[in-house]
Coordinates of C-alpha atoms in Angstrom, one line a residue:
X204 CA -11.3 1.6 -5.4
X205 CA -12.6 -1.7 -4.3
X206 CA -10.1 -2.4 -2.1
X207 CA -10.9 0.6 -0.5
X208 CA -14.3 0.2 0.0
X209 CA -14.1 -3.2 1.1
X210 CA -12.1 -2.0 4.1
X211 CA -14.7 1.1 5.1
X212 CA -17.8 -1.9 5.2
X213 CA -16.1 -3.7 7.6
X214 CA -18.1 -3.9 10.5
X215 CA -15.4 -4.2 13.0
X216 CA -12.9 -1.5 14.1
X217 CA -9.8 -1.3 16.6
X218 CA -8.0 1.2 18.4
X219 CA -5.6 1.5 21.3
X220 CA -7.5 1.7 24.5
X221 CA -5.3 4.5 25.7
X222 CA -1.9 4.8 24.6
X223 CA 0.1 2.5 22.3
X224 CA 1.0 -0.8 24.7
X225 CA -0.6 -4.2 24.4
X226 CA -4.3 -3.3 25.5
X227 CA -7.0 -2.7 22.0
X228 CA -10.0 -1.5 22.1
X229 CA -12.7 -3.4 20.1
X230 CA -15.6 -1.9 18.6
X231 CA -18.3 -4.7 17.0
X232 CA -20.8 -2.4 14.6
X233 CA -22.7 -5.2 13.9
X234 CA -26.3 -4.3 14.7
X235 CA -27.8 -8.1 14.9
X236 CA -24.3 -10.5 15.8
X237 CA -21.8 -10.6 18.1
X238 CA -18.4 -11.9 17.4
X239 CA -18.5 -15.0 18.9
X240 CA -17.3 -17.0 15.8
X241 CA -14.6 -14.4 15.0
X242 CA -10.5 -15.0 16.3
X243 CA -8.6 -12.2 16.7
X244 CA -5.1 -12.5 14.7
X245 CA -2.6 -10.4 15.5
X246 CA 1.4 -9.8 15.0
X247 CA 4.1 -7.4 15.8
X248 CA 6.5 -5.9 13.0
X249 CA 9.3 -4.1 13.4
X250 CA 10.9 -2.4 10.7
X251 CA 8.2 -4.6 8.2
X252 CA 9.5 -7.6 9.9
X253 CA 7.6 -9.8 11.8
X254 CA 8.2 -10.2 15.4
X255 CA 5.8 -11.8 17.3
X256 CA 2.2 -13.3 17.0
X257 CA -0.7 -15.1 18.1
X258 CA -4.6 -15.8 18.3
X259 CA -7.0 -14.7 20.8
X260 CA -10.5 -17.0 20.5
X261 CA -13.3 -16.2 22.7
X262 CA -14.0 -12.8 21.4
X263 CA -17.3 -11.9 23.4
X264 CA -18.2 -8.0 21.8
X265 CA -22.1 -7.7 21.4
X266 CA -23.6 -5.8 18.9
X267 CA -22.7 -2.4 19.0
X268 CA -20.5 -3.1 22.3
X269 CA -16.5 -2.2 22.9
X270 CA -14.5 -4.0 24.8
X271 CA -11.2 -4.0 25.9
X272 CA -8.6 -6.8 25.0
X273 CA -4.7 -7.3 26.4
X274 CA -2.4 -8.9 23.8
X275 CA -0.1 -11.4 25.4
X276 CA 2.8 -9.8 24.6
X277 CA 5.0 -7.0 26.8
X278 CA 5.8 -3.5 25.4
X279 CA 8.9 -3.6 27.3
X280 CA 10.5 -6.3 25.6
X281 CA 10.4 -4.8 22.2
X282 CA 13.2 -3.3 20.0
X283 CA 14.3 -0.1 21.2
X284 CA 15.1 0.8 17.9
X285 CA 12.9 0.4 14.7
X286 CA 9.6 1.8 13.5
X287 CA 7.0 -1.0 15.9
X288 CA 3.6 -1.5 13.7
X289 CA 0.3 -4.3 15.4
X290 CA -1.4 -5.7 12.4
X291 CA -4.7 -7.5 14.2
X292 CA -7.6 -9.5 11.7
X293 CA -10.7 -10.8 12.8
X294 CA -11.2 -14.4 11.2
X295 CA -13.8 -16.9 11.1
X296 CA -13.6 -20.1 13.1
X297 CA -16.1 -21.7 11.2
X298 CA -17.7 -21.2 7.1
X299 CA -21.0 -18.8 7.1
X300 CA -22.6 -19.5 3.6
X301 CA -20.0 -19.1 0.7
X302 CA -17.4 -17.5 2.6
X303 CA -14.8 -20.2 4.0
X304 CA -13.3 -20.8 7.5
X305 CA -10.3 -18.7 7.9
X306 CA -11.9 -15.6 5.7
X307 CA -10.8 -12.0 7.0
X308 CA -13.8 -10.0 7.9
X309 CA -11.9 -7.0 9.3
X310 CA -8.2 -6.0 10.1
X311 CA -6.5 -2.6 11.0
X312 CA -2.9 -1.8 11.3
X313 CA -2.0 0.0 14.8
X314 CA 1.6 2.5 15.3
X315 CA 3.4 1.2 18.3
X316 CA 6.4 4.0 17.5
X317 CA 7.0 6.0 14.7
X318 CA 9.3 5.4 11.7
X319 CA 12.3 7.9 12.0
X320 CA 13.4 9.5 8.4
X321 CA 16.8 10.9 8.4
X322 CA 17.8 13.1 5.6
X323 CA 20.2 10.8 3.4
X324 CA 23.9 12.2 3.2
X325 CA 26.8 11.4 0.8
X326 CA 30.0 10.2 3.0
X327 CA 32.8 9.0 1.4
X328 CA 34.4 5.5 2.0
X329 CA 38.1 6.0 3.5
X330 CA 39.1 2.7 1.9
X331 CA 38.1 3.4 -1.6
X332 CA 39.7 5.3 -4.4
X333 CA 39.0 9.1 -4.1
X334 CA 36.3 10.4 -7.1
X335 CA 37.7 13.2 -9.9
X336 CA 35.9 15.6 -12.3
X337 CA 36.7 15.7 -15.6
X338 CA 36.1 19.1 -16.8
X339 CA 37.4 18.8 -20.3
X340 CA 34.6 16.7 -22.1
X341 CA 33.0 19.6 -24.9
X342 CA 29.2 17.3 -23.8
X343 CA 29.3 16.2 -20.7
X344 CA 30.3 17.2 -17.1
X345 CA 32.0 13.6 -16.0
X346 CA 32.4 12.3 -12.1
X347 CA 34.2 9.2 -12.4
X348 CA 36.5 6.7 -9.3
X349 CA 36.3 3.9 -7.5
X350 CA 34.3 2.0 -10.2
X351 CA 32.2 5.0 -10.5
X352 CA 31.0 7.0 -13.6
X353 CA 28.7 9.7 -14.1
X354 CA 28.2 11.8 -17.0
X355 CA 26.0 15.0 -17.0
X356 CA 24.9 16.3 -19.6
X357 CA 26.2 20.0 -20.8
X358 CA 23.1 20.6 -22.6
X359 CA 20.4 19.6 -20.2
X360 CA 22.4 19.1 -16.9
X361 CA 20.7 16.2 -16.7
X362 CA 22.4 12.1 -15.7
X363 CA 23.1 10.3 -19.3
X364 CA 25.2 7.4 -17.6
X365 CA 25.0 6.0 -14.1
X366 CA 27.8 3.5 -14.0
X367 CA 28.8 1.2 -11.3
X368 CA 31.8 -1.4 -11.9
X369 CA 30.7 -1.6 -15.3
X370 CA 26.6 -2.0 -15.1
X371 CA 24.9 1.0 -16.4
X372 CA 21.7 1.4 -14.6
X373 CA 20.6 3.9 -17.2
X374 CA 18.6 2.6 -20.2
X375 CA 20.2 4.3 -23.7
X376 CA 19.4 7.1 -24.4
X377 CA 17.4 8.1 -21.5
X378 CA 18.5 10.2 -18.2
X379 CA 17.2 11.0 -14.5
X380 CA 14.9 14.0 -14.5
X381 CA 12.7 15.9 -13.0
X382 CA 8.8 15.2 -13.2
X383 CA 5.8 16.9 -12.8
X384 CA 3.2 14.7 -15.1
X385 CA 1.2 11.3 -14.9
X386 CA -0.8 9.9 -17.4
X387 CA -4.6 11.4 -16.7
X388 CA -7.4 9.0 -14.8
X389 CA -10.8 9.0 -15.7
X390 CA -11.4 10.9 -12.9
X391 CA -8.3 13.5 -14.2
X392 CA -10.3 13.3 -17.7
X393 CA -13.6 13.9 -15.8
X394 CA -12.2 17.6 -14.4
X395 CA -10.3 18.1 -17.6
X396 CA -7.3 18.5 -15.9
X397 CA -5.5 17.2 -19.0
X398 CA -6.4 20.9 -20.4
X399 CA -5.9 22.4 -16.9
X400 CA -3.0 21.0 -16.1
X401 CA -1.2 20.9 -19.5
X402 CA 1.7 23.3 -18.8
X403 CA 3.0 21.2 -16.8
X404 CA 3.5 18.0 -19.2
X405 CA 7.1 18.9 -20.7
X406 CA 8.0 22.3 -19.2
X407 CA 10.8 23.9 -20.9
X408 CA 14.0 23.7 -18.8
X409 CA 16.2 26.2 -19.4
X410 CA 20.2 25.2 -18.1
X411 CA 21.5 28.4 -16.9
X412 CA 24.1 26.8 -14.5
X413 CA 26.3 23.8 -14.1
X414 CA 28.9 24.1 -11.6
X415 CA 30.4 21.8 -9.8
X416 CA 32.7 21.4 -6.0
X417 CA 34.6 18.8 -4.2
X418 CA 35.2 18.7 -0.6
X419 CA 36.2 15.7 1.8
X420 CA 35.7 13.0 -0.7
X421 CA 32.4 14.8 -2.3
X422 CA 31.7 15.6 -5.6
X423 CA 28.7 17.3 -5.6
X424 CA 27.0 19.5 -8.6
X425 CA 24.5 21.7 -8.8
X426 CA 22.3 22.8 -12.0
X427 CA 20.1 25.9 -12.2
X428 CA 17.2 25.9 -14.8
X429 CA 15.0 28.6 -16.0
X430 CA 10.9 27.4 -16.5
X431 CA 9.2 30.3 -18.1
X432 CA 6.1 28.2 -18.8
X433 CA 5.3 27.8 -15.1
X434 CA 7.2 31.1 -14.0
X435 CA 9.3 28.9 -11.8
X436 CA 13.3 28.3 -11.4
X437 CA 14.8 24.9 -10.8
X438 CA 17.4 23.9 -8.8
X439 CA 19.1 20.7 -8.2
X440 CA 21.6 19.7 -6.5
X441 CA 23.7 16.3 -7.3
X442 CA 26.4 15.0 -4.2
X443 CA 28.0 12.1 -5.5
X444 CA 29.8 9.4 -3.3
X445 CA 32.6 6.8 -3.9
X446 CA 30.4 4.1 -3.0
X447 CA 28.1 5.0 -5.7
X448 CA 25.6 6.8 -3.8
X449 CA 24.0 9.9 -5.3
X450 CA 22.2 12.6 -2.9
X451 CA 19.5 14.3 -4.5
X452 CA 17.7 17.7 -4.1
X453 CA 15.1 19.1 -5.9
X454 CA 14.1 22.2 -5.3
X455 CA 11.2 24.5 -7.1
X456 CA 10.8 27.8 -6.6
X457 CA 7.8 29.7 -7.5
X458 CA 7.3 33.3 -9.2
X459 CA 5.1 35.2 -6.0
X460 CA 2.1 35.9 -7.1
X461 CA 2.4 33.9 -10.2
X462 CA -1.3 32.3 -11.4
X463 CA 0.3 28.9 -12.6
X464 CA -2.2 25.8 -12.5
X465 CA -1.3 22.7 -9.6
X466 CA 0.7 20.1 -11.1
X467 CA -0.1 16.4 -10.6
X468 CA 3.4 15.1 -9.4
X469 CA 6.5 16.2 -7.8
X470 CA 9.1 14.1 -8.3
X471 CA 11.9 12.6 -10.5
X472 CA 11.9 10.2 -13.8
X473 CA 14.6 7.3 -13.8
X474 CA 14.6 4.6 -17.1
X475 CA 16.2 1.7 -16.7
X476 CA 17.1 -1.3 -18.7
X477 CA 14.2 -4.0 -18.9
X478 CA 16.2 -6.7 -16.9
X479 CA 15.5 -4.7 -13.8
X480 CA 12.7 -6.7 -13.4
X481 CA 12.4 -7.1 -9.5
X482 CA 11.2 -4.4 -7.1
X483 CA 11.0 -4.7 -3.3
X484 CA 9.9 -2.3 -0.8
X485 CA 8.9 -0.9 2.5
X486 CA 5.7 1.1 2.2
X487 CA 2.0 0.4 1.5
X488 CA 0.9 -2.5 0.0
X489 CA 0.8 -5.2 -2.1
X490 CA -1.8 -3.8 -3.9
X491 CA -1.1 -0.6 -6.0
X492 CA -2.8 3.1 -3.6
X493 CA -2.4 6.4 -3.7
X494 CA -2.5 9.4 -1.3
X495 CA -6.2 9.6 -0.9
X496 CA -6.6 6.0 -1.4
X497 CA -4.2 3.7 1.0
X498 CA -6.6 3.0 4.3
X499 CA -6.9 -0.1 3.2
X500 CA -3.1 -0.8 2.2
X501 CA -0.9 -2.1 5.1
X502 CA 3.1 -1.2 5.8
X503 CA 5.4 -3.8 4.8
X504 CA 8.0 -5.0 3.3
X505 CA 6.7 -6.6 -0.1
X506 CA 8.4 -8.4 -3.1
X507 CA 6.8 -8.2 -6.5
X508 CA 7.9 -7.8 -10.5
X509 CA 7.8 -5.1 -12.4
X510 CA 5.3 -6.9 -14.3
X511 CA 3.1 -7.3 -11.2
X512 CA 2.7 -3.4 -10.6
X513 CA 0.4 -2.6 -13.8
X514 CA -3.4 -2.9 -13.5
X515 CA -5.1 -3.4 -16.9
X516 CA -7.6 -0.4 -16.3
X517 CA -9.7 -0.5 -19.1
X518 CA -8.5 2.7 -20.7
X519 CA -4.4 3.2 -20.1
X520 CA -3.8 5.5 -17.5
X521 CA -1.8 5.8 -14.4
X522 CA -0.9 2.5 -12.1
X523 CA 1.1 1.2 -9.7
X524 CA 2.1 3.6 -7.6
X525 CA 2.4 3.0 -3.7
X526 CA 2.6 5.1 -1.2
X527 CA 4.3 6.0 2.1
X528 CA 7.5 4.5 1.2
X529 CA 10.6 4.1 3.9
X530 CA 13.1 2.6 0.8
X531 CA 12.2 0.9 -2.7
X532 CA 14.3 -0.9 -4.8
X533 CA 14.9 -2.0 -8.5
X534 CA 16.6 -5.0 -8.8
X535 CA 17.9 -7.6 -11.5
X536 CA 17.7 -11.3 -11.4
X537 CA 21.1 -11.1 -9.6
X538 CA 20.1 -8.9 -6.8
X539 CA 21.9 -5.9 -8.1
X540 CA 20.2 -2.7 -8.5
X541 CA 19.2 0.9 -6.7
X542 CA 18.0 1.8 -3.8
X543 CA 15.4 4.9 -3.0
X544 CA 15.9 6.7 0.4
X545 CA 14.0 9.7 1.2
X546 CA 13.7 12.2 4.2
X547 CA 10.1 11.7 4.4
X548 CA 7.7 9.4 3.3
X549 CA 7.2 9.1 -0.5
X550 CA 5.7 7.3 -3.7
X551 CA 7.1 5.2 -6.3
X552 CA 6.3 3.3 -9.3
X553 CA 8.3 1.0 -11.3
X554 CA 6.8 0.0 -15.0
X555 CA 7.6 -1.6 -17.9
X556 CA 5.8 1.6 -19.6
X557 CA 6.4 5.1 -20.5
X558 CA 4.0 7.6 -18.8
X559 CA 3.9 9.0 -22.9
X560 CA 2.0 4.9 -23.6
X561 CA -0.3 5.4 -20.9
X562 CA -1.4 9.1 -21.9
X563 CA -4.4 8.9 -24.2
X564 CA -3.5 13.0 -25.0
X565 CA -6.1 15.8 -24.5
X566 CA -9.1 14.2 -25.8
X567 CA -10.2 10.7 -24.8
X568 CA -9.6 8.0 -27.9
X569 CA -11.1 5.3 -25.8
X570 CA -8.1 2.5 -26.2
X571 CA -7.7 -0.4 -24.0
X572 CA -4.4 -1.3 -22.1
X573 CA -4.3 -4.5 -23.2
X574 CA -3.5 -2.7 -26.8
X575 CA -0.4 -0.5 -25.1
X576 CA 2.6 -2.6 -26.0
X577 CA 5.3 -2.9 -23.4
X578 CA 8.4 -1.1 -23.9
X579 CA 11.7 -2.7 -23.6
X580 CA 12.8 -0.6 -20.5
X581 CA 11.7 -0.2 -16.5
X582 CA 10.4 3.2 -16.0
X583 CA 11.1 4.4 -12.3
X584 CA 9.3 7.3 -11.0
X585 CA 10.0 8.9 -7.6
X586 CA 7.8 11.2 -5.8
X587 CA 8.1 13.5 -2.9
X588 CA 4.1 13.6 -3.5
X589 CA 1.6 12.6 -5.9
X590 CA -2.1 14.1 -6.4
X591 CA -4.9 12.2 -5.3
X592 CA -7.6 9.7 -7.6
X593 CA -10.7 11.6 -6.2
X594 CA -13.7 9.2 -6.1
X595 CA -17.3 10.7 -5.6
X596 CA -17.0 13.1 -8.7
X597 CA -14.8 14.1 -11.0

């Protein structure tokens, strides 16, 4: 919330002057000051990565003026590939009072060109060993090759083991599925959406299919699930590669005309062992934001722990999550991991807490996080989308 504010007081705003190039326009809404002691910063990313950048000194904008500045750089010589971002800051030359030379008074983050999603696709490796069901298993459905093993549950339809040469990127016990649920905000407590909201917490899931094809190197497997407490049907839809590449598609599908309250995610729940410890990512950041709350985030590529993403609210509740996300990825010590890919921009969070920890229940019992022990796992939540934190009310 601060974060955000911060970044609406700022008294200095920037926008192309016409369309995306080299050229800003700069508006100073400073009532009393100019901008005189102020350089403008700026860089070039493409992809997250930096490309080029530079200082422009002299700013001359007085109060309540825009002008027009050309960056010395040439639109024509960038990638022609690549989602091109400007980042631009405005930074004192010298200290005013307690705040230092070099302080950021304003920045804003410009689109040069688009990221480009593509829908992610399972394609087998011609080199590698070819994948095979084993049908025969009483519990589990199993896809196995090429270093490869996946086991799916009969019961639930659900993934028990993801295996890759040998490293099981499941936790024990746990599985990948679907979710619909955070732990409640104040703000989520203030609208009693706790109540409002409840039948979505653990939805029943009725299996009523498993079935499962193979085609040009593809295993892929679909399960069907029946959710009378939300009059909905479930569908997803597994297509496993032999790099070890899983597709993924979820699919709801509502009862028409069914009254059934909003749900506060839509997504998927993956636990992993606690030594995936690492995450980075391209998305909004570093600090954690959410759908109605990132204006003040920036695209990037960031690197940060696990440990790093949870915010000691004063009651437990949800954290961490970031937003617009190109890929995100879970990684050990070693660099080994998963990687997220999505068709569209989406949210992630990755914790060393359950979302059951961080969920006080229906009624408030006023705990602290500091009294919410970890848990010896990294909980990995995906989200196509994610409900706002609302701010001015409940």
């Amino acid at each position: 919330h601060m974060e955000e504010v911060r970044y609406y007081y700022q008294s200095v705003w920037t926008s192309w002057a016409g369309d995306a190039g080299n050229t800003v326009e700069v508006l100073n809404e400073n009532f009393f000051r100019g901008l005189e002691n102020y350089d403008l910063h700026w860089e070039v990313l493409c992809d997250g990565t930096p490309l080029r950048r530079g200082v422009v000194d002299g700013l001359k904008a007085a109060p309540q003026q825009r002008v027009r500045i050309t960056l010395p750089y040439d639109p024509a010589t960038l990638p022609a590939a690549g989602e091109l971002l400007l980042d631009v800051a405005y930074k004192l030359k010298t200290a005013e009072g307690i705040l230092p030379a070099g302080h950021t008074a304003a920045r804003a983050q410009l689109p040069i060109r688009e990221y480009v999603f593509t829908a992610p696709a399972a394609k087998s490796a011609a080199e590698g060993e070819s994948l095979f069901v084993a049908d025969n298993h009483k519990d589990f459905l199993i896809v196995a090759g090429n270093g490869l093993r996946l086991d799916f549950s009969r019961k639930t339809g659900f993934i028990t083991r993801y295996e890759v040469r040998g490293l099981d990127f499941l936790a024990d016990g746990s599985t990948l599925r679907p979710n619909f649920w955070r732990a409640p905000t104040d703000n989520d407590f203030g609208a009693g959406l706790q109540h409002k909201m409840a039948v979505w917490k653990q939805p029943e899931m009725k299996l009523k299919t498993l079935t499962h094809a193979e085609a040009d190197g593809i295993v892929t497997v679909k399960a069907g699930y029946e959710m009378p407490g939300v009059q909905a049907t479930l569908e997803i839809e597994y297509a496993v590669d032999n790099t070890g590449a899983v597709t993924i598609a979820q699919s709801l599908h509502a009862t028409p005309g069914a009254q059934v309250p909003d749900m506060f995610r839509f997504g998927m729940q993956l636990v992993m062992p606690k030594d995936f410890e690492y995450i980075s990512y391209y998305g909004r950041g570093p600090v954690e934001n959410y759908s109605n709350r990132n204006h003040s985030t920036d695209l990037g590529i960031y690197h940060q722990t696990v440990d790093e993403q949870f915010y000691p609210y004063i009651r437990p509740q949800e954290t961490g999550t970031k937003t617009d996300i190109r890929w995100w990825k879970v990684l050990d010590v070693k660099g080994t991991g998963l990687q997220f890919v999505a068709d569209a921009p989406f949210s992630a969070s990755s914790l060393h807490y359950t979302i059951e920890s961080l969920d006080e229940g229906p009624v408030k019992k006023q705990g602290h996080s500091q009294e919410v022990e970890k848990a010896d796992l990294t909980n990995v939540l995906i989200d196509k989308a994610q409900m706002g934190l609302a701010c001015i009310d409940s």
